[in-house]
Structures are given as C-alpha cells and as structure tokens.
Coordinates of N, CA and C in Angstrom, one line a residue:
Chain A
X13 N 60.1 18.8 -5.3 CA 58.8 18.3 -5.5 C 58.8 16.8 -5.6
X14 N 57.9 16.1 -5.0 CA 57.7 15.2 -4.9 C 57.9 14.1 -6.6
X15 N 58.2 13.2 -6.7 CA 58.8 12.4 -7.9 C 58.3 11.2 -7.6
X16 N 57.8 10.1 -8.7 CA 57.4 9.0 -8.4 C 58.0 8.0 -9.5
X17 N 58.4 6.8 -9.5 CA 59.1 6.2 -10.2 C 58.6 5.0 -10.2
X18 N 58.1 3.9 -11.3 CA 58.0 2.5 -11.3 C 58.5 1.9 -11.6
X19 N 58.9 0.4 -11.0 CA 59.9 -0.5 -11.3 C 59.3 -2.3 -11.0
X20 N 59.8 -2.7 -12.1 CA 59.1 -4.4 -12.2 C 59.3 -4.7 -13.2
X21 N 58.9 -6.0 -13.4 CA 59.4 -6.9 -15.2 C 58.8 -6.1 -15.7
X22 N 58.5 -6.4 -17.4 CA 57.7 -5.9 -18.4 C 57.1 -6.8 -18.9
X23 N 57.7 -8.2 -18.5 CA 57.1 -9.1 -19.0 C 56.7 -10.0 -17.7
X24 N 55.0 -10.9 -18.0 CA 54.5 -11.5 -16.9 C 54.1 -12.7 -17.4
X25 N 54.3 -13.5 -17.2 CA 53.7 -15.0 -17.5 C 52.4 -15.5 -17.3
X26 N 51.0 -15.5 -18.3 CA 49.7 -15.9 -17.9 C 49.7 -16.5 -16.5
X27 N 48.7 -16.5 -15.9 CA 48.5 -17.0 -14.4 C 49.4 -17.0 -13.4
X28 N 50.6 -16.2 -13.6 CA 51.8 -15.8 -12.7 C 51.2 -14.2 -11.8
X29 N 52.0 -13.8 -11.1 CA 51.9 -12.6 -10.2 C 52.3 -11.1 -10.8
X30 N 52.0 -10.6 -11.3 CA 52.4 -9.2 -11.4 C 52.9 -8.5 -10.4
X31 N 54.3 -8.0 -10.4 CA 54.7 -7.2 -9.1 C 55.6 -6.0 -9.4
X32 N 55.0 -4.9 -9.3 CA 55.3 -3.6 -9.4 C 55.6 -2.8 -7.9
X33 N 57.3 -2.0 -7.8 CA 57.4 -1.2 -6.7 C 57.5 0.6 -7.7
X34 N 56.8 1.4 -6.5 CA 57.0 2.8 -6.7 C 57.8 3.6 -5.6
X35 N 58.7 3.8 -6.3 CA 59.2 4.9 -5.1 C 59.1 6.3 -4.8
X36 N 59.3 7.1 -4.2 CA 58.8 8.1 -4.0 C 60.3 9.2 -3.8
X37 N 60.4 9.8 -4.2 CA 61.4 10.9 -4.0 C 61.1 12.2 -3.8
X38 N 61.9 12.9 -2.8 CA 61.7 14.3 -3.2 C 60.4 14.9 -1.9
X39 N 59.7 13.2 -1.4 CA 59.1 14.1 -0.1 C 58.9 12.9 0.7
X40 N 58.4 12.9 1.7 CA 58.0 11.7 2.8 C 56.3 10.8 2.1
X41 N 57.0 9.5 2.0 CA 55.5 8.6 1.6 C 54.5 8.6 2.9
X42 N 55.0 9.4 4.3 CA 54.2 9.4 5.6 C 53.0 10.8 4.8
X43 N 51.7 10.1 5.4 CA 50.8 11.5 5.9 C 49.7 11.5 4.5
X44 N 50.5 10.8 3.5 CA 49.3 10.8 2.4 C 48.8 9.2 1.6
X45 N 47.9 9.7 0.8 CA 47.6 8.3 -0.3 C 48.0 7.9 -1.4
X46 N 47.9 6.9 -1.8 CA 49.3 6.6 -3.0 C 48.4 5.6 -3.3
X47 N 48.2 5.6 -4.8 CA 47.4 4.8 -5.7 C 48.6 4.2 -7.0
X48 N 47.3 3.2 -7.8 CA 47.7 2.1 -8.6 C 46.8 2.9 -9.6
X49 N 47.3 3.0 -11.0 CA 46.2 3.3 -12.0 C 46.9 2.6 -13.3
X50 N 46.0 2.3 -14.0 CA 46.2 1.5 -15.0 C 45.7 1.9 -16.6
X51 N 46.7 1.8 -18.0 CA 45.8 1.9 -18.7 C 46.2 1.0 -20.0
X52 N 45.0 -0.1 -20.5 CA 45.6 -1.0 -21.2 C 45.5 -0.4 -22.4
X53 N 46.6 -0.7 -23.5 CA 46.4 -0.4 -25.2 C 45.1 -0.2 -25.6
X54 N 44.9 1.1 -26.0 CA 43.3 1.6 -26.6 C 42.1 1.2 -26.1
X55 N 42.3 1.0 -24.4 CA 41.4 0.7 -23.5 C 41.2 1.9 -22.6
X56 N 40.6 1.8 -22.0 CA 40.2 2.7 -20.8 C 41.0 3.2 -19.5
X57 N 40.7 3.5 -18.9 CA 42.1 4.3 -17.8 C 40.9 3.7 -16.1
X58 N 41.8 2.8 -15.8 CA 41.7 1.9 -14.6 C 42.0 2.9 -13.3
X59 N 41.1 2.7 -12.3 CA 42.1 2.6 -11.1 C 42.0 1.5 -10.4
X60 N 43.5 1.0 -10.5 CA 43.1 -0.6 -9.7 C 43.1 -0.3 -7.9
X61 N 43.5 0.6 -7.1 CA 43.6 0.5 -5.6 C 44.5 1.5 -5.0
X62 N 44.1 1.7 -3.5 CA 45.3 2.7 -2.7 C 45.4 2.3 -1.8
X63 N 46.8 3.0 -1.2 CA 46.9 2.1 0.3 C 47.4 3.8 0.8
X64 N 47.1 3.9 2.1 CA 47.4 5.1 2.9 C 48.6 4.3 3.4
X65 N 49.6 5.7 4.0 CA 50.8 5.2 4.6 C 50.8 4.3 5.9
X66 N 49.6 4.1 6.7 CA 49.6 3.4 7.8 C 49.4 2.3 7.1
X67 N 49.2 1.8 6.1 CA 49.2 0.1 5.5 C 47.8 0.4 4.8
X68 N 46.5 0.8 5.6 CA 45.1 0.7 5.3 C 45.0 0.9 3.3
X69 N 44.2 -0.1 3.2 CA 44.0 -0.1 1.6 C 42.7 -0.2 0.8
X70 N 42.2 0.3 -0.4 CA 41.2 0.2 -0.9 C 41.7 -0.4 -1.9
X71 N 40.5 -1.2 -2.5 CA 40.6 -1.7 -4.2 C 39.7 -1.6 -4.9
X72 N 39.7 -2.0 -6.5 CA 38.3 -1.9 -7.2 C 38.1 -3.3 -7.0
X73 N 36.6 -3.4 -6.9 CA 35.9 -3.9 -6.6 C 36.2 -5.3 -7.7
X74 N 36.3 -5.1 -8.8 CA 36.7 -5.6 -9.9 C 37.8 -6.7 -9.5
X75 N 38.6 -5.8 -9.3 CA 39.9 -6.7 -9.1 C 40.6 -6.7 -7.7
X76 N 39.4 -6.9 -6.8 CA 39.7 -6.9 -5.1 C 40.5 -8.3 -4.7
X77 N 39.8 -9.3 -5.7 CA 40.5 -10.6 -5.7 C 41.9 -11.1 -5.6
X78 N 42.6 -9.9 -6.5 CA 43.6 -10.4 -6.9 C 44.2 -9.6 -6.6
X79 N 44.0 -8.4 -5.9 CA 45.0 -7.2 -5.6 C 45.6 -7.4 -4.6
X80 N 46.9 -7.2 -4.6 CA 47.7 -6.7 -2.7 C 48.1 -5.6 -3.1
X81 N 48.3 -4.0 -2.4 CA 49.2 -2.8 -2.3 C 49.2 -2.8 -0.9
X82 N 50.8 -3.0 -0.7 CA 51.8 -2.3 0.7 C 52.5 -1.3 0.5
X83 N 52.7 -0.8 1.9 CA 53.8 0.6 1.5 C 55.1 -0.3 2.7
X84 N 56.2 0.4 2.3 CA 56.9 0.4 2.9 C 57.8 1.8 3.4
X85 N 57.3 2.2 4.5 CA 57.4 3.2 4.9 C 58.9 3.8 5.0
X86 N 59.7 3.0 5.6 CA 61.4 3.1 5.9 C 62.6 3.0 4.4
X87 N 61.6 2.5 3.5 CA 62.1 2.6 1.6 C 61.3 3.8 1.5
X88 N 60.0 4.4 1.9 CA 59.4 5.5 0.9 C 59.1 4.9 -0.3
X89 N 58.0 3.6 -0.3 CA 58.1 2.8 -1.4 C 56.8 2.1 -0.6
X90 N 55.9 2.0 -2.2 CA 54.8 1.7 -2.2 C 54.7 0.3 -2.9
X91 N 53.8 -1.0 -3.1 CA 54.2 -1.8 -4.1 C 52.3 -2.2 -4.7
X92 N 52.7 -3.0 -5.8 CA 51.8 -3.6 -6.2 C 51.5 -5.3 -7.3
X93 N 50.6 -5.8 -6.6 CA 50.8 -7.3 -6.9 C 49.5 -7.7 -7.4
X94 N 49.4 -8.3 -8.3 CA 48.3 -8.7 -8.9 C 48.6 -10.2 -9.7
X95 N 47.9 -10.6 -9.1 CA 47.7 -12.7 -8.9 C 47.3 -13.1 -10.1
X96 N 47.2 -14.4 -10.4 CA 46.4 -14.9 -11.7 C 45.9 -14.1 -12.8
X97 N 47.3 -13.3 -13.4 CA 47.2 -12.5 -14.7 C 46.6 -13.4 -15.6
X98 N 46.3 -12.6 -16.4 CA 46.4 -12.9 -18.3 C 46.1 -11.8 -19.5
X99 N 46.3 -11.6 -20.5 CA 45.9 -10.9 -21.6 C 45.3 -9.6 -21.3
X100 N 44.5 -9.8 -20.6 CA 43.6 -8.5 -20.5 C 44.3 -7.8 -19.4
X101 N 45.3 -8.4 -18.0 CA 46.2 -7.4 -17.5 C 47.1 -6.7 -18.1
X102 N 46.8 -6.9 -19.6 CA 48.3 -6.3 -20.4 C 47.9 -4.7 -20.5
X103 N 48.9 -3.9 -20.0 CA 48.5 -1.9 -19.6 C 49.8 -1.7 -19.3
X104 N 50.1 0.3 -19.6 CA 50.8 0.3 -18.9 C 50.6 0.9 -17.7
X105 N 51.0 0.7 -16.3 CA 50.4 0.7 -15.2 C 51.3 2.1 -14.5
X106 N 51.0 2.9 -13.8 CA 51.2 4.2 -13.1 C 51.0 3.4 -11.7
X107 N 52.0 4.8 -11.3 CA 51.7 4.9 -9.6 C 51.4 6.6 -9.2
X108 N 50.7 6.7 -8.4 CA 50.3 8.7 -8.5 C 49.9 8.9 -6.9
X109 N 50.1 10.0 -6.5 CA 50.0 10.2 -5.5 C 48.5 11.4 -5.4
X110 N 48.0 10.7 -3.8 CA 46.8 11.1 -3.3 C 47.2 12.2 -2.5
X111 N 46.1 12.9 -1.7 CA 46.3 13.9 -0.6 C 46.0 13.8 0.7
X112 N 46.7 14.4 1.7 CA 47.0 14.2 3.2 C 45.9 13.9 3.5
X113 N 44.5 14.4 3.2 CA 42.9 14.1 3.6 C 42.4 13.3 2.9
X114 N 43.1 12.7 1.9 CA 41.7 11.6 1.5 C 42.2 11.5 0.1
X115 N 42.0 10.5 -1.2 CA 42.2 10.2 -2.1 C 41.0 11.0 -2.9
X116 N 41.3 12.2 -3.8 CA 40.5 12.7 -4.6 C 40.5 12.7 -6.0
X117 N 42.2 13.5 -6.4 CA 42.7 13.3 -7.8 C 44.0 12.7 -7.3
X118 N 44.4 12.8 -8.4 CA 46.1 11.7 -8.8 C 47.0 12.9 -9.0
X119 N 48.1 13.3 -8.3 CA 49.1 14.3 -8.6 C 50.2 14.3 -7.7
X120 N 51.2 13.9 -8.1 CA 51.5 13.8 -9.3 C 51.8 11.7 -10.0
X121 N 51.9 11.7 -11.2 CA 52.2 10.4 -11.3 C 53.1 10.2 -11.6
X122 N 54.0 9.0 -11.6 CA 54.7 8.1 -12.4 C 54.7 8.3 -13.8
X123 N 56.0 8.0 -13.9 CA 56.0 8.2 -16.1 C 55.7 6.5 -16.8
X124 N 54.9 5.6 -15.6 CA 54.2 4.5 -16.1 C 55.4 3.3 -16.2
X125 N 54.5 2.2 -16.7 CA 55.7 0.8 -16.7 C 54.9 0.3 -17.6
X126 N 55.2 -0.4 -19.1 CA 54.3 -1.2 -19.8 C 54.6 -2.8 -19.4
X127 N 53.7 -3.4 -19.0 CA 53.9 -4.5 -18.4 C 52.6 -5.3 -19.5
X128 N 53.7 -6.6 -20.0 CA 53.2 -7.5 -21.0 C 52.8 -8.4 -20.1
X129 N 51.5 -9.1 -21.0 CA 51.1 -10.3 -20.3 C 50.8 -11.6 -21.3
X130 N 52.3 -12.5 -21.2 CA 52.6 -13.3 -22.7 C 53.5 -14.2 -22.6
X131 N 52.9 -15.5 -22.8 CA 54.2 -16.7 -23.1 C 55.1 -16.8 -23.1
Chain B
X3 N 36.4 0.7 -15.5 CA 34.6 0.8 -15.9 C 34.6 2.3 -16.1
X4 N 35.0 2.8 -17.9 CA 34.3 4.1 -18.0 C 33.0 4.5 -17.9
X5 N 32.5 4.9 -16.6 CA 31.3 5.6 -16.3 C 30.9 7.1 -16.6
X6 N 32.0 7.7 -16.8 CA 32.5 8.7 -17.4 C 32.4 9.1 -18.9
X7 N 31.5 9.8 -20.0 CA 31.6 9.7 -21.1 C 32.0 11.1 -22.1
X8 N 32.9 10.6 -22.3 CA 33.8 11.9 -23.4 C 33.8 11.9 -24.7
X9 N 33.3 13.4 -25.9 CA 33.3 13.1 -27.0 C 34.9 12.3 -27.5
X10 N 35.0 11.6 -28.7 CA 35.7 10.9 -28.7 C 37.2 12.0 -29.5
X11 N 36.6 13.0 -29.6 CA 37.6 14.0 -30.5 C 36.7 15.0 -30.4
X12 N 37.5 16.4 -30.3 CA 37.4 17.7 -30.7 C 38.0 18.8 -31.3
X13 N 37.8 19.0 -32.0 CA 39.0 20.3 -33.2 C 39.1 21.7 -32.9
X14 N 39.8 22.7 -33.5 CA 39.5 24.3 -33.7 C 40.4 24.6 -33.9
X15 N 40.4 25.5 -34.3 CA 41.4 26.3 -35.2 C 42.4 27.2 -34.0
X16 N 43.5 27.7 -34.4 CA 44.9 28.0 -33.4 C 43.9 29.4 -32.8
X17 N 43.6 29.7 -31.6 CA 43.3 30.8 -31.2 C 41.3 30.6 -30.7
X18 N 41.1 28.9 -31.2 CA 39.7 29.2 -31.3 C 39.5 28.8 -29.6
X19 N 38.3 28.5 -29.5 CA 37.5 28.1 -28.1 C 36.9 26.6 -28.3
X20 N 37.7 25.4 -27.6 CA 36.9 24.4 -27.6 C 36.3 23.7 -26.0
X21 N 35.5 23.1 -26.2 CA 34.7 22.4 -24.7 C 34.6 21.0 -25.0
X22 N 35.1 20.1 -23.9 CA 35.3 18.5 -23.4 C 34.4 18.7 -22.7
X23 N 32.9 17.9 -22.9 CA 31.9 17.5 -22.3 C 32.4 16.1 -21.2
X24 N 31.6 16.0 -20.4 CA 32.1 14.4 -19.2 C 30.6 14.7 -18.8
X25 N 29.8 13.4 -19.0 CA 28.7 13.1 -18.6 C 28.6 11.7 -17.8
X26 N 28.1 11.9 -16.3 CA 28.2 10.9 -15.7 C 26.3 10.7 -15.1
X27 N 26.6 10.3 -14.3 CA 25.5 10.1 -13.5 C 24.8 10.4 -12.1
X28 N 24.2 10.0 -11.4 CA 23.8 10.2 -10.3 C 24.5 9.9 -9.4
X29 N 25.3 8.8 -9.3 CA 26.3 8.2 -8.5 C 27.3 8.4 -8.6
X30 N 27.9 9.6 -9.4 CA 29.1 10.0 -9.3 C 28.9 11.9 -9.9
X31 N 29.2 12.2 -10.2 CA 28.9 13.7 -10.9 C 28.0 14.0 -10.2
X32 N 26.4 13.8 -10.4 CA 25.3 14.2 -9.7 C 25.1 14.0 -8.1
X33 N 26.2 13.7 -8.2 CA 25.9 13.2 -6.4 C 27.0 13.9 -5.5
X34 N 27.6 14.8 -6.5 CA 28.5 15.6 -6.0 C 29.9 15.6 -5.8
X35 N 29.9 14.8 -6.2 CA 31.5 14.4 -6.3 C 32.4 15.9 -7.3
X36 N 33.7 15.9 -7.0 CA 34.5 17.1 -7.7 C 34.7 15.8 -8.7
X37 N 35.4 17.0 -9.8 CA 35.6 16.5 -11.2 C 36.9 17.0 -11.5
X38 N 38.2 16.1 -11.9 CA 39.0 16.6 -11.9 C 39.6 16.6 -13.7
X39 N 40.2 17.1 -14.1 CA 40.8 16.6 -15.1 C 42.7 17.0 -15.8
X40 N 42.6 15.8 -16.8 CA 44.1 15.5 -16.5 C 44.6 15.4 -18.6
X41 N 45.6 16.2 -18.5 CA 46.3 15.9 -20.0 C 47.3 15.3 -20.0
X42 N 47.1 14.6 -21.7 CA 48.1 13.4 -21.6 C 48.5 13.6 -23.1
X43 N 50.1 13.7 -23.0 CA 50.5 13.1 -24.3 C 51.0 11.9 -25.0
X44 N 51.2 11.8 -25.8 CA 51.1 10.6 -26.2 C 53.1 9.8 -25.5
X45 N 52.4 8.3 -25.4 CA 53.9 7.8 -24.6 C 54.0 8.4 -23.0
X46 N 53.3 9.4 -22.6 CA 53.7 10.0 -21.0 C 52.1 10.0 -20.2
X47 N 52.7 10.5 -19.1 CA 52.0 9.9 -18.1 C 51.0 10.9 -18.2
X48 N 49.7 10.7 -17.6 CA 48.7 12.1 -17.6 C 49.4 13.2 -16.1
X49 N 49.0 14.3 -16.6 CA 49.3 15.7 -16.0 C 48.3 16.2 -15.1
X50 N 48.1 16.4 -14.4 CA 46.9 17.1 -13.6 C 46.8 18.6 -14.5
X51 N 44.8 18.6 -14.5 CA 45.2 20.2 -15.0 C 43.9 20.6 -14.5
X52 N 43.0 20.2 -13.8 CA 42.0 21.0 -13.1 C 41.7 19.9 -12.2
X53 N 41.3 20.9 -11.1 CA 41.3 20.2 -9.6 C 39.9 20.4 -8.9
X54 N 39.8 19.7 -8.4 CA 38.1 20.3 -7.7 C 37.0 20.9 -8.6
X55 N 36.9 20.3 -9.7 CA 35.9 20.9 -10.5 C 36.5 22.3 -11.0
X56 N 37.1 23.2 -10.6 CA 37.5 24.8 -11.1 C 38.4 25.2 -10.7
X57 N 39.6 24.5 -10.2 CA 41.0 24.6 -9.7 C 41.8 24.5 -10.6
X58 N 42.6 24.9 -10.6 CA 44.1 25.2 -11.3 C 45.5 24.6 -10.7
X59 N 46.1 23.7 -10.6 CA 47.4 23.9 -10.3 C 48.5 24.5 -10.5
X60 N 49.8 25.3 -9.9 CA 50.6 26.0 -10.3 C 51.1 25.7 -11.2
X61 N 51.3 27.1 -12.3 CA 51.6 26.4 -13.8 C 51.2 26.4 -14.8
X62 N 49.3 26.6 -14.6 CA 48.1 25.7 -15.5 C 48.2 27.5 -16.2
X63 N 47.8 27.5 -17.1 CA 47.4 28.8 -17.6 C 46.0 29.0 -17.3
X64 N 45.5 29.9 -17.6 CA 43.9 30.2 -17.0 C 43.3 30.5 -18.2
X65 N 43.7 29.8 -19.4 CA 43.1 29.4 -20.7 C 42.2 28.2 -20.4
X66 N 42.7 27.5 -19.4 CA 41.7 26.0 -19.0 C 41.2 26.3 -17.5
X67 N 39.7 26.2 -18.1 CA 38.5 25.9 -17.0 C 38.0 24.9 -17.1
X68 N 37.4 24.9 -15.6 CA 36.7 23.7 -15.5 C 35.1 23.9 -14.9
X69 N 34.3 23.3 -15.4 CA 32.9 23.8 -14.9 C 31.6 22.6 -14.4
X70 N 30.9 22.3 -13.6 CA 30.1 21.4 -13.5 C 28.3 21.6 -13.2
X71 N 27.5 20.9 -13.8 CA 25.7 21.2 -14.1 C 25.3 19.8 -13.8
X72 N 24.5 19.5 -12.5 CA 23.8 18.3 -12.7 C 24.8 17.3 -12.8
X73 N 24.6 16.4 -13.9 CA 25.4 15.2 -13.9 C 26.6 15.2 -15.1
X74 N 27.0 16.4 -15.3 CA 27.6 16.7 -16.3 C 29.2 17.8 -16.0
X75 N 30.2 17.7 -16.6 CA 31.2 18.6 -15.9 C 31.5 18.8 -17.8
X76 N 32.4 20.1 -17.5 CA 33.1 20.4 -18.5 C 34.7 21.3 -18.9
X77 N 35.5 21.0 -19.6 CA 36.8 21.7 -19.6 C 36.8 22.6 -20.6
X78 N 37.0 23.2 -20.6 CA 36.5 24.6 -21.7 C 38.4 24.8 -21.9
X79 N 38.7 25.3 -23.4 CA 40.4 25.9 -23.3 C 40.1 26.6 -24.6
X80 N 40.1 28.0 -24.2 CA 40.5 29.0 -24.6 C 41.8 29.4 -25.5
X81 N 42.1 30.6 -26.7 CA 42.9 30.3 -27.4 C 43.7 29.0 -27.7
X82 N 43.3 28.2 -28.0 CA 43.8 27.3 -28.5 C 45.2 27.2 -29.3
X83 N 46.1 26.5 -28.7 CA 47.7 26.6 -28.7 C 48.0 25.2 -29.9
X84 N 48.8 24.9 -30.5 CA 49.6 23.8 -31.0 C 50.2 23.0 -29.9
X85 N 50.3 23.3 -28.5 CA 50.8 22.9 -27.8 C 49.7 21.8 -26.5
X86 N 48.4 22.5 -27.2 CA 47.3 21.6 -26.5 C 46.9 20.5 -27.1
X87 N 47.6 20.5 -28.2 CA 46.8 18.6 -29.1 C 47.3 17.5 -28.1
X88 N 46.4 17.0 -27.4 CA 46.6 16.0 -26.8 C 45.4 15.4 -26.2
X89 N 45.4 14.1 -25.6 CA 44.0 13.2 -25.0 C 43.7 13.8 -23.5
X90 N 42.8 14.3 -23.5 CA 41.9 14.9 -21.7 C 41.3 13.9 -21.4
X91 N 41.4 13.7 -20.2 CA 40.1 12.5 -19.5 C 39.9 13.4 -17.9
X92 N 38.9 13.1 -17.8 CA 38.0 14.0 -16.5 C 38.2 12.7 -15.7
X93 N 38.2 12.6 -14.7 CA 38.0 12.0 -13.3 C 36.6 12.1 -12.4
X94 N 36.3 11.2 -11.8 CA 36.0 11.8 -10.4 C 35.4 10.2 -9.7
X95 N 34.5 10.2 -9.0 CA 34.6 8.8 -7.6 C 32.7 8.6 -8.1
X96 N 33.3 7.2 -8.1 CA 31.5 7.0 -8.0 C 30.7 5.7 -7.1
X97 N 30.0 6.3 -6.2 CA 29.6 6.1 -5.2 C 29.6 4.5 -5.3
X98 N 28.0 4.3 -6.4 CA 27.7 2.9 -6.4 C 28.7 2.4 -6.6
X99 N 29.7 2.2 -7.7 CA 30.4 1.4 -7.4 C 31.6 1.5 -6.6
X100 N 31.9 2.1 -5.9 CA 32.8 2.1 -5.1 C 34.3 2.0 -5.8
X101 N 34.2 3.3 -6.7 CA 35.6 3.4 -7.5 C 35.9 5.0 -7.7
X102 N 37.4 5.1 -8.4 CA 37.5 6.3 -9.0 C 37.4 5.8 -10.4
X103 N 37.1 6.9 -10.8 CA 36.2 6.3 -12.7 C 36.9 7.6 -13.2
X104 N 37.3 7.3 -14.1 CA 37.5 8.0 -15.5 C 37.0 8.1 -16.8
X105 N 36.6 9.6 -17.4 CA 36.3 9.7 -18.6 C 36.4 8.8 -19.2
X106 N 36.1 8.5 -21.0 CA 36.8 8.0 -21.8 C 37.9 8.4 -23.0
X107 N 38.1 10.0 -22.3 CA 39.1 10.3 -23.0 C 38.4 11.1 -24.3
X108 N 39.1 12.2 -24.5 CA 39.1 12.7 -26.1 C 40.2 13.9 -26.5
X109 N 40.5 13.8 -27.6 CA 41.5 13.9 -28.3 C 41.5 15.0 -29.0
X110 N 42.5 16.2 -28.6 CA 42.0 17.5 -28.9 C 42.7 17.8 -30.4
X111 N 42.3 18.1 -30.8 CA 43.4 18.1 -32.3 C 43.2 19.7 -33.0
X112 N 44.4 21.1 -32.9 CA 44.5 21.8 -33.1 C 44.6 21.6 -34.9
X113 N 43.7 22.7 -35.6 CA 43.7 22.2 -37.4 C 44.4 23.8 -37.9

C-alpha cells in the first residue's frame, strides 16, 4: 500500500523559504493528486495546494502568493515551498494523497513534519 | 478558513450512540459537494474514515456512518469503544472559495 513520508528542517527563519519533500512508496506518484495540508498548534486544519503528476497545480487562494508544489516524477517525490514565512506559518504540515479522477479526500497521509517558524 | 463547523466536544458512555454535526453552507455542503471525514489521534496524522458522504474504507467497522441534509452532514458511531476517544474533522470543497475546507474538529471523549 501506498506510504507517504515528509522530510525538511523543523526549523525556518522569519521571512526565509519553507521547503518540504514527500515521498511516496509502495506505488507510482504517476496517474494521481498529491496535496499539502497543514495544521498549526490549536488552529485549524489548512489545505495549502495540489499538484497532479503532470506538474499542473492548485492553491489556496490565501496563500497562492507564496506557494510552489512540484512533483518529481523519476524520485516519486512531491515537494513544497512557501516564501516569506513568519509565526503564523508555524504547523505541523502533512503530505496525503488524492485520487486518479480528481482531488476529493486525502488518503492516505503522511505522519506530518512540525516545522517551526523562529529566530 | 474553517467553513466547516463542529461541536467542539462530544461524550457517551462505552456502548452508547454519539453524532458529529458539520454545518456548512451553500457553497460547499449545500451545493453538493461529498463530505468526507477523518480521525485523529493525538501526535498522528488524521485517518480517513468516511468517504463520499456514506463510504467506508477497508477496515472501518460499520459502527461509523456517515449522513448528509441540506447544508449539513453528520458522523453518527455506534457502540462506543475506549478506542474511539479521539478529534473527527469532516471535510469537503467549497466552491466560493475555491478551497478544500475542513471542519473545526471535535473531540470525542468516551466517560
């Protein structure tokens, strides 16, 4: 069965880049959607964006500005970048997989990355 | 953006019957969208546990349903286990804003 894994600092420097990779094991990252989901300390549960395996990508609107997600097809690895952090990007952030038709629910996900955002 | 709104806690006793209300709107629930929902314990990632509004994934016991009215969905779990205390958040896509939205979560606590 398919397995997802995230990997990046834990720590991010205000106004610096956030950069998170997910890998995928256990099936092909071809044919489906693969999402970013977020959830900060006693906040709310985010979806920041998806990218289908031909590159094509959505984001929230929210944070369209500052998002990039690529896949890298030939790794089976998805990534995610988010520009001019601070404070409030502090969460721990998931990677979860969509379905062959379209992005509906999240299944299965990542066991998360807490990624600080701090001096 | 929780658009999505969940009682913030719900109780019962080992064996009882409790229900997770998710009240959304026209632009997401009422407009048709599936409603999915997912358990989480504490420190780990959320689980998928209903799919398409009244789906099951392999696995799920058929103690948890899932049901939707109007602008409103709901998870109903039957006999109630020591093994279900944990945070539910419903899902689903909402149009206007052009997002996937989630519940705000509530927190099932077996007494």
């Amino acid at each position: 069965q398919v397995q997802l894994q995230e990997s990046g600092p834990g720590l991010v420097k205000p106004s610096e880049t956030l950069s998170l990779t997910c890998t995928v094991s256990g099936g092909s990252i071809s044919g489906y959607y693969w999402s970013w989901v977020r959830q900060p300390p006693g906040k709310g549960t985010e979806w920041i964006g998806n990218v289908y395996y031909d590159g094509s990508t959505n984001y929230n609107p929210s944070l369209n500005a500052r998002v990039t997600i690529s896949v890298d097809t030939s790794k089976n690895q998805f990534s995610l970048k988010l520009s001019s952090v601070n404070a409030a990007d502090t969460a721990v952030y998931y990677c979860a997989s969509g379905q062959r038709e379209g992005l509906r629910w999240f299944d299965p996900w990542g066991q998360g990355t807490l990624v600080t955002v701090s001096s | 953006q929780s658009v999505l709104t969940q009682p913030p806690s719900v109780s019962g006793a080992p064996g009882q019957r409790v229900t997770i209300s998710c009240t959304g709107s026209s632009s997401n629930i009422g407009a048709g969208y599936d409603v999915h929902w997912y358990k989480q314990l504490p420190g780990t990632a959320p689980k998928l546990l209903i799919y398409l509004t009244t789906s099951r994934p392999s696995g799920v016991p058929d103690r948890f349903s899932g049901s939707k009215s109007g602008t409103s969905a709901s998870l109903a779990i039957t006999g109630l286990q020591a093994g279900d205390e944990a945070d539910y958040y419903c899902q689903s896509y909402d149009s206007s804003l052009s997002v996937y939205v989630f519940g705000t979560g509530t927190k099932v606590t077996v007494l």
